[in-house]
Coordinates of C-alpha atoms in Angstrom, one line a residue:
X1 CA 59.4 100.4 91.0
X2 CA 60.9 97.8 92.9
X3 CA 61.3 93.7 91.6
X4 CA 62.2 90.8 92.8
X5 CA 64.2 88.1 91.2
X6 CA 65.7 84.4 91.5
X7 CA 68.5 83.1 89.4
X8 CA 69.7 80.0 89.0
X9 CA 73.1 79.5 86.9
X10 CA 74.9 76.7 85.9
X11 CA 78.8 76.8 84.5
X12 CA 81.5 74.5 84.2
X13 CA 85.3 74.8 83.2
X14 CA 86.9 70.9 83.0
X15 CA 89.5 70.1 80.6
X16 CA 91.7 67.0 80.1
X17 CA 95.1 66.5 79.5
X18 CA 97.5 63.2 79.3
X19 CA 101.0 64.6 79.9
X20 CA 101.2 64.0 83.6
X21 CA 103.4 61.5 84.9
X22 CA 102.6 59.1 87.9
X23 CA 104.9 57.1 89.7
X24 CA 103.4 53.0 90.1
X25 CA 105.4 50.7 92.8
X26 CA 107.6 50.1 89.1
X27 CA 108.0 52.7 87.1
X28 CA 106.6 56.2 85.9
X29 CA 103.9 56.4 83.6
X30 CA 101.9 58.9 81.7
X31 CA 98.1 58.7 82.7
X32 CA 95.2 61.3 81.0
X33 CA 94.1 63.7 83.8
X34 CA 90.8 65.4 84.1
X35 CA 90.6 68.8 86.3
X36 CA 88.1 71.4 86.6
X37 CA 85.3 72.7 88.7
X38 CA 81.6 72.9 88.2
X39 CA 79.3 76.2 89.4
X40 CA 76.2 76.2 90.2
X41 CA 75.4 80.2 91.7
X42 CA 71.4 80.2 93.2
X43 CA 70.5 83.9 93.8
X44 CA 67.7 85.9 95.5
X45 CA 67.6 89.6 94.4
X46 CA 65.7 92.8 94.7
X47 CA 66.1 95.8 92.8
X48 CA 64.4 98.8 91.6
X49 CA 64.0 100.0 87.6
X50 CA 64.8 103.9 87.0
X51 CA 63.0 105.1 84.0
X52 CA 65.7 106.9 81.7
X53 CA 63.3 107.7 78.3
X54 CA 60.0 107.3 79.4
X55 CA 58.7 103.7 79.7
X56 CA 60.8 102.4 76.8
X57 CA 64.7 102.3 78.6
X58 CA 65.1 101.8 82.1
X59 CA 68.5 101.6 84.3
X60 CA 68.1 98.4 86.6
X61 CA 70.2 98.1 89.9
X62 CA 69.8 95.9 93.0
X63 CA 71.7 93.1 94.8
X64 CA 71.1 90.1 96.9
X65 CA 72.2 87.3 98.7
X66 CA 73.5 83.9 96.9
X67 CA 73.9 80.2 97.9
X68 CA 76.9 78.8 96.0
X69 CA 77.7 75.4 95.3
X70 CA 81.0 74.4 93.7
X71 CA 82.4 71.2 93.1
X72 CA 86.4 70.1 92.3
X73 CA 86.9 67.8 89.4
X74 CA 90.0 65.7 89.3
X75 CA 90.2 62.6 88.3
X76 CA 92.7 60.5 86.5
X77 CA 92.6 57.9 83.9
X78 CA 88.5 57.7 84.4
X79 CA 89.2 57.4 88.3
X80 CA 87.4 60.4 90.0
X81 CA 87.8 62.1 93.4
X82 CA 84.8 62.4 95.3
X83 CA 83.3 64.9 97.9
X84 CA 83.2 63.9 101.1
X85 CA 81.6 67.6 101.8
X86 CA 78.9 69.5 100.7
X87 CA 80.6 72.3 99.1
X88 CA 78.6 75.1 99.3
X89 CA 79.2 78.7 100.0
X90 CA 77.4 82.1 100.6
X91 CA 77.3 85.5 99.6
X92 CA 76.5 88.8 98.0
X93 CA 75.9 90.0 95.1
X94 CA 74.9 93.1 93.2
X95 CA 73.8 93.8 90.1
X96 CA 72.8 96.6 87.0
X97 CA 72.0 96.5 83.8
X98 CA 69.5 97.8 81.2
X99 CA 65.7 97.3 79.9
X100 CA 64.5 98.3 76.4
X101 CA 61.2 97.9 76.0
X102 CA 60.6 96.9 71.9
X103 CA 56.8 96.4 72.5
X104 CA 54.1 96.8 75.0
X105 CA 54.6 93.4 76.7
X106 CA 57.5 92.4 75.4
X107 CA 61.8 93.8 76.4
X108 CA 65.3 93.2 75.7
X109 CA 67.4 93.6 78.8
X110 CA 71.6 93.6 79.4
X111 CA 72.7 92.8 83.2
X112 CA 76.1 92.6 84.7
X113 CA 76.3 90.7 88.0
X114 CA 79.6 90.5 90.6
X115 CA 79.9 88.0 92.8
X116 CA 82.6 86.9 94.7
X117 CA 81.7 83.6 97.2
X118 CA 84.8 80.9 98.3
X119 CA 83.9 77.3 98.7
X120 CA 85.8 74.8 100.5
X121 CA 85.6 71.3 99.1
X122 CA 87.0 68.6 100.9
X123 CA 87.5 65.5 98.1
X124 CA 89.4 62.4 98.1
X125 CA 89.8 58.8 96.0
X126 CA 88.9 56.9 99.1
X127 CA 92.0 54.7 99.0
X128 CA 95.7 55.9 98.9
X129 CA 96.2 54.1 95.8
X130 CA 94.5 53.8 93.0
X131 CA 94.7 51.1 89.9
X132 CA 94.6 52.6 86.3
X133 CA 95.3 51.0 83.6
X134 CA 96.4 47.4 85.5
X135 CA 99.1 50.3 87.1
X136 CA 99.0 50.9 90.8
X137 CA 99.3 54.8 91.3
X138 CA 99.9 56.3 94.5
X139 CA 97.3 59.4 95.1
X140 CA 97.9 60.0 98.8
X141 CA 100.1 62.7 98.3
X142 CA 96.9 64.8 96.3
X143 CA 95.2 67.1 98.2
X144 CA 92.2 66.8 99.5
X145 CA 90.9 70.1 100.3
X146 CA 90.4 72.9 97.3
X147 CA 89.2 76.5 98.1
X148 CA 87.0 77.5 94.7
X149 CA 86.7 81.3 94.4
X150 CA 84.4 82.1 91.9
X151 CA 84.9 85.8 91.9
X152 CA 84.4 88.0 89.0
X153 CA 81.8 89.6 86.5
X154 CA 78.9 88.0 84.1
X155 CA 77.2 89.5 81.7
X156 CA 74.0 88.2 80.1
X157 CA 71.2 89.2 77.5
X158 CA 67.7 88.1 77.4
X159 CA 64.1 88.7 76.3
X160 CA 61.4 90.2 79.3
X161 CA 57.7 89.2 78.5
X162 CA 55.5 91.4 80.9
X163 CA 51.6 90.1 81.5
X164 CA 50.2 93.1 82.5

């Protein structure tokens, strides 16, 4: 039995924090930073089911091939970098995981996907200096190019409703 599938994720990790200190054509000063990086995985599979008990559990495996996009977030006192590239990756990746079948139509299944794509992001302010606060903050020195690996394992758990 052989399926097909397409996924289409979404995930983000950005936190802030105000301890970091900026030097202004005055003084140094302590501005709130924002960092992080957003996810979005879009992935073509195809895999085959291998009955373990019958029709009721079956052992999925199967892989595929995965656009990536991934996006750096930095930004600081509500001043943001943007992309001046579309940052956006390819890959592989591969997949198992389990179906239980609790009625005729209707299944519970596990999956654990790697993955493992790199994006290159190329961002910047725009300026070399940016005002924050009424302070003028020097941000040439940031750089402008992040590599995002997104490597690593996901697990999920959701409900299968068949039509046949």
């Amino acid at each position: 039995y052989v399926f097909f599938s397409l996924s289409v994720d979404y995930d983000a990790k950005i936190g802030s924090q105000s301890d970091m200190f900026f030097t202004t054509t005055s003084q140094l000063v302590e501005l709130p930073v924002t960092m992080g990086v957003r996810f979005v995985p879009i992935e073509l599979g195809v895999g085959t089911r291998i009955p373990l008990i019958g029709n009721i559990l079956r052992l999925n495996m199967g892989g595929g091939f995965g656009i990536y996009y991934a996006d750096r977030v930095y930004g600081i006192g509500g001043v943001r970098m943007k992309s001046e590239s579309l940052p956006v990756g390819y890959g592989i990746h591969i997949e198992s995981g389990f179906t239980f079948r609790v009625f005729n139509n209707v299944g519970i299944f596990s999956e654990m996907r790697f993955r493992d794509p790199e994006i290159v992001n190329d961002s910047r302010f725009g300026t070399d200096v940016i005002t924050v606060d009424g302070y003028n903050v020097s941000v040439g020195n940031i750089p402008p190019t992040t590599k995002i690996n997104v490597h690593g394992v996901t697990f999920s758990l959701g409900i299968i409703l068949s039509l046949n």
